[in-house]
Amino acid sequence: MINRLIDKIQKTGAPIVVGLDPMMKFVPGYIKQAAFKEYGETLEGAAEAIWQYNKGIVDAIYDLVPAVKPQVAMYEQFGIPGMIAFKKTVDYCKEKGLVVIGDIKRGDIGSTSEAYAVGHLGKVQVGSNSFYGFDEDFVTVNPYLGSDGITPFLKVCDEEKKGIIVLVKTSNPSSGEFQDQLVNGKPLYEIVGEKVAQWGAEHMPESGNYSYVGAVVGATYPEQGKVLRKIMPNTFILVPGYGAQGGKGADLVHFFNEDGLGAIINSSRGIIAAYQQEQYAKFGETGYADASRAAVLDMKTDIENALNSR
Amino acid sequence: MINRLIDKIQKTGAPIVVGLDPMMKFVPGYIKQAAFKEYGETLEGAAEAIWQYNKGIVDAIYDLVPAVKPQVAMYEQFGIPGMIAFKKTVDYCKEKGLVVIGDIKRGDIGSTSEAYAVGHLGKVQVGSNSFYGFDEDFVTVNPYLGSDGITPFLKVCDEEKKGIIVLVKTSNPSSGEFQDQLVNGKPLYEIVGEKVAQWGAEHMPESGNYSYVGAVVGATYPEQGKVLRKIMPNTFILVPGYGAQGGKGADLVHFFNEDGLGAIINSSRGIIAAYQQEQYAKFGETGYADASRAAVLDMKTDIENALNSR
């Protein structure tokens, strides 16, 4: 799956992942009204609204980008109907040929970690049958519990040729509270990065330079990104924090390798709620999906320019 | 809710939480057969089997213990039908008067963290209505992302008078890989513990000594528990790792305060799969729930003895 992601990045020329993090305040009024008319102002109504909203965006951008990253929390908040909308979104994106990164940030140990791995990347056994539960291509994973939490995922990654993306240095202002603590002069996120590189070295696909184990490093920390890029040369880096969180194109160059690969930049509300920004207001509410398409194209240019001028 | 938990611990005399972590290999054959007969060897069949299995255990133990802790991964692995079984389990336990700790170990930032908080502890807004998504009483939370990940949960805790339980020092063998790293001579878990104490001090209920912010500290690390008990005097500690993971009654005393409170000990497979152990084999498969009841009573005695002999 890492090689499929790379192949799609090269074909689209866009190292971009669109974060499908639907909030009700992003969903155009006419979509909400239609959903509420059918299901009422209920969890089912909310789930229908975010699903229709997602579908419009995916239809408008699927040929431009290699991947999407649905944030499960935005679905999980609507209970069971929300989880159904999550699954429909994952399935629909895969039908459209997109690589799906489930932003689930799960992390547990032993058999529990294995259950998450099986539920989101692999197949669960039921009697003599087996089934995919949610079936993403990659998932994000929290490293706080150490190797016991990661190893069960890696087993499933090997079986399914899928991948995990481990939180190393997150994009938020307080990420330093624990991640930047110095251990013998070295920040904790570097120690996590070294582990990611090690896990990755043990889980490489049959061909290619990048392992099944990716890393999350926030666009808001470009200097740290530069260091981590060196510590994890064969790790694909998922970079959140571009756009709404303040990261700029020029900050991104350090996350890429010399081969122009090795990073994929996420934008969520900057793309999916583009129509609510002044720059794309001309598209109006009913043109929200076209606004998202325009925002993807602008982001692609911004990254291209940044990479060309390095 | 923390005071309700304490009240129930005092009434039952059992600082015990039963981990409802159903694995298919724990479910008695006759329950699986009935579920598969109705739904086939499908995700729905698996979900029905674990729900019936849980119901039997809850019916057998609800008067003995204050709380249960369903591990969401064990449900999530069965996709949507699994999540429905999780919700049914949470709702049923609450009907039976049990405090429900959702072992979800979620952790994200900002609006995403808020979505998890709203979905699992609070109410989500849909138009002019609001709904509980999963509606646990407490949830476990991962601290790796820092305060940005915790604060949104605390807002919901204040509104709903519910609580979070933050991973501090987990019970697994590799928990030290990152948690034990020394920062100026102090292990990271102590720094996390200090933060937990601080978050808790800012989020106390109107009466009582224990805050809305609990901590997970593994029974397998009693010495670390002793230190953390002092660092977090007003923190309730959820202690996993008793039984199957190797923790013993005598290891547990350090997790309690002088008031005999401040800790609740989890056992999962040691109770829910008791009938598979030699000690409780006499109950047989059809007596699995009675075996669980017997195992709870034995665990209660073990903890009582340990606390009395300190």
PDB file of N, CA and C in Angstrom, chain B residues 192-246:
ATOM      1  N   VAL B 192       4.093  13.185  33.598  1.00  0.00           N
ATOM      2  CA  VAL B 192       2.677  13.036  33.211  1.00  0.00           C
ATOM      3  C   VAL B 192       1.805  13.030  34.471  1.00  0.00           C
ATOM      4  N   GLY B 193       2.263  12.318  35.500  1.00  0.00           N
ATOM      5  CA  GLY B 193       1.525  12.268  36.768  1.00  0.00           C
ATOM      6  C   GLY B 193       1.344  13.651  37.383  1.00  0.00           C
ATOM      7  N   GLU B 194       2.389  14.457  37.315  1.00  0.00           N
ATOM      8  CA  GLU B 194       2.280  15.827  37.853  1.00  0.00           C
ATOM      9  C   GLU B 194       1.221  16.632  37.094  1.00  0.00           C
ATOM     10  N   LYS B 195       1.190  16.443  35.789  1.00  0.00           N
ATOM     11  CA  LYS B 195       0.176  17.126  34.963  1.00  0.00           C
ATOM     12  C   LYS B 195      -1.223  16.642  35.327  1.00  0.00           C
ATOM     13  N   VAL B 196      -1.348  15.341  35.540  1.00  0.00           N
ATOM     14  CA  VAL B 196      -2.654  14.776  35.916  1.00  0.00           C
ATOM     15  C   VAL B 196      -3.127  15.418  37.216  1.00  0.00           C
ATOM     16  N   ALA B 197      -2.200  15.531  38.177  1.00  0.00           N
ATOM     17  CA  ALA B 197      -2.548  16.145  39.463  1.00  0.00           C
ATOM     18  C   ALA B 197      -2.997  17.594  39.255  1.00  0.00           C
ATOM     19  N   GLN B 198      -2.293  18.294  38.366  1.00  0.00           N
ATOM     20  CA  GLN B 198      -2.626  19.693  38.100  1.00  0.00           C
ATOM     21  C   GLN B 198      -3.985  19.824  37.402  1.00  0.00           C
ATOM     22  N   TRP B 199      -4.212  19.004  36.368  1.00  0.00           N
ATOM     23  CA  TRP B 199      -5.511  19.034  35.693  1.00  0.00           C
ATOM     24  C   TRP B 199      -6.628  18.708  36.694  1.00  0.00           C
ATOM     25  N   GLY B 200      -6.340  17.750  37.550  1.00  0.00           N
ATOM     26  CA  GLY B 200      -7.343  17.349  38.536  1.00  0.00           C
ATOM     27  C   GLY B 200      -7.658  18.458  39.526  1.00  0.00           C
ATOM     28  N   ALA B 201      -6.611  19.160  39.982  1.00  0.00           N
ATOM     29  CA  ALA B 201      -6.816  20.236  40.964  1.00  0.00           C
ATOM     30  C   ALA B 201      -7.761  21.297  40.414  1.00  0.00           C
ATOM     31  N   GLU B 202      -7.724  21.462  39.097  1.00  0.00           N
ATOM     32  CA  GLU B 202      -8.589  22.465  38.458  1.00  0.00           C
ATOM     33  C   GLU B 202      -9.970  21.914  38.142  1.00  0.00           C
ATOM     34  N   HIS B 203     -10.173  20.623  38.380  1.00  0.00           N
ATOM     35  CA  HIS B 203     -11.464  20.004  38.041  1.00  0.00           C
ATOM     36  C   HIS B 203     -11.884  19.038  39.145  1.00  0.00           C
ATOM     37  N   MET B 204     -12.278  19.654  40.257  1.00  0.00           N
ATOM     38  CA  MET B 204     -12.743  18.881  41.414  1.00  0.00           C
ATOM     39  C   MET B 204     -14.274  18.953  41.466  1.00  0.00           C
ATOM     40  N   PRO B 205     -14.916  17.898  41.952  1.00  0.00           N
ATOM     41  CA  PRO B 205     -16.364  17.996  42.169  1.00  0.00           C
ATOM     42  C   PRO B 205     -16.652  18.941  43.342  1.00  0.00           C
ATOM     43  N   GLU B 206     -17.928  19.255  43.551  1.00  0.00           N
ATOM     44  CA  GLU B 206     -18.268  20.220  44.611  1.00  0.00           C
ATOM     45  C   GLU B 206     -17.887  19.720  46.004  1.00  0.00           C
ATOM     46  N   SER B 207     -17.949  18.398  46.192  1.00  0.00           N
ATOM     47  CA  SER B 207     -17.512  17.855  47.483  1.00  0.00           C
ATOM     48  C   SER B 207     -16.616  16.648  47.237  1.00  0.00           C
ATOM     49  N   GLY B 208     -15.873  16.266  48.253  1.00  0.00           N
ATOM     50  CA  GLY B 208     -15.048  15.060  48.139  1.00  0.00           C
ATOM     51  C   GLY B 208     -13.597  15.372  47.820  1.00  0.00           C
ATOM     52  N   ASN B 209     -12.758  14.332  47.992  1.00  0.00           N
ATOM     53  CA  ASN B 209     -11.309  14.512  47.875  1.00  0.00           C
ATOM     54  C   ASN B 209     -10.733  14.129  46.512  1.00  0.00           C
ATOM     55  N   TYR B 210     -11.552  13.564  45.647  1.00  0.00           N
ATOM     56  CA  TYR B 210     -10.993  13.047  44.392  1.00  0.00           C
ATOM     57  C   TYR B 210     -11.536  13.809  43.184  1.00  0.00           C
ATOM     58  N   SER B 211     -10.625  14.072  42.268  1.00  0.00           N
ATOM     59  CA  SER B 211     -10.940  14.927  41.115  1.00  0.00           C
ATOM     60  C   SER B 211     -11.602  14.143  39.979  1.00  0.00           C
ATOM     61  N   TYR B 212     -11.991  14.896  38.946  1.00  0.00           N
ATOM     62  CA  TYR B 212     -12.566  14.286  37.743  1.00  0.00           C
ATOM     63  C   TYR B 212     -11.508  13.633  36.857  1.00  0.00           C
ATOM     64  N   VAL B 213     -10.224  13.771  37.249  1.00  0.00           N
ATOM     65  CA  VAL B 213      -9.137  13.266  36.400  1.00  0.00           C
ATOM     66  C   VAL B 213      -8.431  12.111  37.104  1.00  0.00           C
ATOM     67  N   GLY B 214      -8.656  10.927  36.628  1.00  0.00           N
ATOM     68  CA  GLY B 214      -8.005   9.743  37.167  1.00  0.00           C
ATOM     69  C   GLY B 214      -6.742   9.412  36.380  1.00  0.00           C
ATOM     70  N   ALA B 215      -6.090   8.329  36.811  1.00  0.00           N
ATOM     71  CA  ALA B 215      -4.844   7.911  36.155  1.00  0.00           C
ATOM     72  C   ALA B 215      -4.812   6.397  36.032  1.00  0.00           C
ATOM     73  N   VAL B 216      -4.224   5.919  34.951  1.00  0.00           N
ATOM     74  CA  VAL B 216      -3.962   4.493  34.800  1.00  0.00           C
ATOM     75  C   VAL B 216      -2.521   4.225  35.228  1.00  0.00           C
ATOM     76  N   VAL B 217      -2.368   3.338  36.213  1.00  0.00           N
ATOM     77  CA  VAL B 217      -1.029   2.897  36.625  1.00  0.00           C
ATOM     78  C   VAL B 217      -1.089   1.379  36.809  1.00  0.00           C
ATOM     79  N   GLY B 218      -0.238   0.657  36.103  1.00  0.00           N
ATOM     80  CA  GLY B 218      -0.319  -0.799  36.074  1.00  0.00           C
ATOM     81  C   GLY B 218       0.061  -1.465  37.382  1.00  0.00           C
ATOM     82  N   ALA B 219      -0.697  -2.501  37.772  1.00  0.00           N
ATOM     83  CA  ALA B 219      -0.401  -3.292  38.975  1.00  0.00           C
ATOM     84  C   ALA B 219       0.971  -3.936  38.885  1.00  0.00           C
ATOM     85  N   THR B 220       1.460  -4.095  37.667  1.00  0.00           N
ATOM     86  CA  THR B 220       2.752  -4.743  37.442  1.00  0.00           C
ATOM     87  C   THR B 220       3.924  -3.844  37.824  1.00  0.00           C
ATOM     88  N   TYR B 221       3.648  -2.594  38.195  1.00  0.00           N
ATOM     89  CA  TYR B 221       4.706  -1.657  38.596  1.00  0.00           C
ATOM     90  C   TYR B 221       4.411  -1.061  39.972  1.00  0.00           C
ATOM     91  N   PRO B 222       4.429  -1.900  41.027  1.00  0.00           N
ATOM     92  CA  PRO B 222       4.033  -1.405  42.357  1.00  0.00           C
ATOM     93  C   PRO B 222       4.929  -0.289  42.889  1.00  0.00           C
ATOM     94  N   GLU B 223       6.228  -0.352  42.621  1.00  0.00           N
ATOM     95  CA  GLU B 223       7.122   0.696  43.150  1.00  0.00           C
ATOM     96  C   GLU B 223       6.800   2.052  42.522  1.00  0.00           C
ATOM     97  N   GLN B 224       6.561   2.011  41.218  1.00  0.00           N
ATOM     98  CA  GLN B 224       6.201   3.248  40.528  1.00  0.00           C
ATOM     99  C   GLN B 224       4.846   3.738  41.024  1.00  0.00           C
ATOM    100  N   GLY B 225       3.967   2.782  41.343  1.00  0.00           N
ATOM    101  CA  GLY B 225       2.659   3.137  41.878  1.00  0.00           C
ATOM    102  C   GLY B 225       2.774   3.888  43.190  1.00  0.00           C
ATOM    103  N   LYS B 226       3.727   3.453  44.014  1.00  0.00           N
ATOM    104  CA  LYS B 226       3.935   4.100  45.321  1.00  0.00           C
ATOM    105  C   LYS B 226       4.309   5.575  45.134  1.00  0.00           C
ATOM    106  N   VAL B 227       5.211   5.823  44.195  1.00  0.00           N
ATOM    107  CA  VAL B 227       5.635   7.200  43.910  1.00  0.00           C
ATOM    108  C   VAL B 227       4.472   8.012  43.334  1.00  0.00           C
ATOM    109  N   LEU B 228       3.786   7.422  42.387  1.00  0.00           N
ATOM    110  CA  LEU B 228       2.701   8.157  41.715  1.00  0.00           C
ATOM    111  C   LEU B 228       1.553   8.444  42.685  1.00  0.00           C
ATOM    112  N   ARG B 229       1.323   7.534  43.617  1.00  0.00           N
ATOM    113  CA  ARG B 229       0.281   7.751  44.637  1.00  0.00           C
ATOM    114  C   ARG B 229       0.565   9.072  45.374  1.00  0.00           C
ATOM    115  N   LYS B 230       1.841   9.321  45.653  1.00  0.00           N
ATOM    116  CA  LYS B 230       2.211  10.546  46.385  1.00  0.00           C
ATOM    117  C   LYS B 230       2.117  11.786  45.496  1.00  0.00           C
ATOM    118  N   ILE B 231       2.505  11.615  44.246  1.00  0.00           N
ATOM    119  CA  ILE B 231       2.482  12.766  43.323  1.00  0.00           C
ATOM    120  C   ILE B 231       1.044  13.199  43.034  1.00  0.00           C
ATOM    121  N   MET B 232       0.123  12.236  43.054  1.00  0.00           N
ATOM    122  CA  MET B 232      -1.269  12.507  42.674  1.00  0.00           C
ATOM    123  C   MET B 232      -2.211  12.137  43.828  1.00  0.00           C
ATOM    124  N   PRO B 233      -2.156  12.864  44.957  1.00  0.00           N
ATOM    125  CA  PRO B 233      -2.923  12.436  46.140  1.00  0.00           C
ATOM    126  C   PRO B 233      -4.443  12.470  45.942  1.00  0.00           C
ATOM    127  N   ASN B 234      -4.916  13.324  45.055  1.00  0.00           N
ATOM    128  CA  ASN B 234      -6.369  13.457  44.865  1.00  0.00           C
ATOM    129  C   ASN B 234      -6.847  12.815  43.574  1.00  0.00           C
ATOM    130  N   THR B 235      -6.046  11.888  43.099  1.00  0.00           N
ATOM    131  CA  THR B 235      -6.348  11.220  41.829  1.00  0.00           C
ATOM    132  C   THR B 235      -6.783   9.788  42.100  1.00  0.00           C
ATOM    133  N   PHE B 236      -7.890   9.392  41.526  1.00  0.00           N
ATOM    134  CA  PHE B 236      -8.263   7.982  41.580  1.00  0.00           C
ATOM    135  C   PHE B 236      -7.413   7.229  40.561  1.00  0.00           C
ATOM    136  N   ILE B 237      -6.856   6.108  40.997  1.00  0.00           N
ATOM    137  CA  ILE B 237      -5.994   5.333  40.097  1.00  0.00           C
ATOM    138  C   ILE B 237      -6.726   4.073  39.648  1.00  0.00           C
ATOM    139  N   LEU B 238      -6.812   3.928  38.338  1.00  0.00           N
ATOM    140  CA  LEU B 238      -7.322   2.689  37.759  1.00  0.00           C
ATOM    141  C   LEU B 238      -6.126   1.781  37.545  1.00  0.00           C
ATOM    142  N   VAL B 239      -6.181   0.594  38.132  1.00  0.00           N
ATOM    143  CA  VAL B 239      -5.019  -0.295  38.143  1.00  0.00           C
ATOM    144  C   VAL B 239      -5.289  -1.544  37.311  1.00  0.00           C
ATOM    145  N   PRO B 240      -4.792  -1.602  36.091  1.00  0.00           N
ATOM    146  CA  PRO B 240      -4.910  -2.839  35.315  1.00  0.00           C
ATOM    147  C   PRO B 240      -3.716  -3.738  35.608  1.00  0.00           C
ATOM    148  N   GLY B 241      -3.783  -4.956  35.118  1.00  0.00           N
ATOM    149  CA  GLY B 241      -2.632  -5.842  35.209  1.00  0.00           C
ATOM    150  C   GLY B 241      -2.730  -6.838  36.349  1.00  0.00           C
ATOM    151  N   TYR B 242      -3.832  -6.775  37.114  1.00  0.00           N
ATOM    152  CA  TYR B 242      -4.037  -7.769  38.180  1.00  0.00           C
ATOM    153  C   TYR B 242      -4.420  -9.088  37.527  1.00  0.00           C
ATOM    154  N   GLY B 243      -3.932 -10.200  38.104  1.00  0.00           N
ATOM    155  CA  GLY B 243      -4.355 -11.505  37.591  1.00  0.00           C
ATOM    156  C   GLY B 243      -3.580 -11.911  36.357  1.00  0.00           C
ATOM    157  N   ALA B 244      -4.264 -11.967  35.231  1.00  0.00           N
ATOM    158  CA  ALA B 244      -3.662 -12.507  34.003  1.00  0.00           C
ATOM    159  C   ALA B 244      -2.309 -11.875  33.681  1.00  0.00           C
ATOM    160  N   GLN B 245      -2.162 -10.569  33.935  1.00  0.00           N
ATOM    161  CA  GLN B 245      -0.895  -9.902  33.599  1.00  0.00           C
ATOM    162  C   GLN B 245       0.167 -10.036  34.701  1.00  0.00           C
ATOM    163  N   GLY B 246      -0.185 -10.680  35.811  1.00  0.00           N
ATOM    164  CA  GLY B 246       0.834 -11.006  36.798  1.00  0.00           C
ATOM    165  C   GLY B 246       0.791 -10.228  38.102  1.00  0.00           C
TER     166      GLY B 246
END
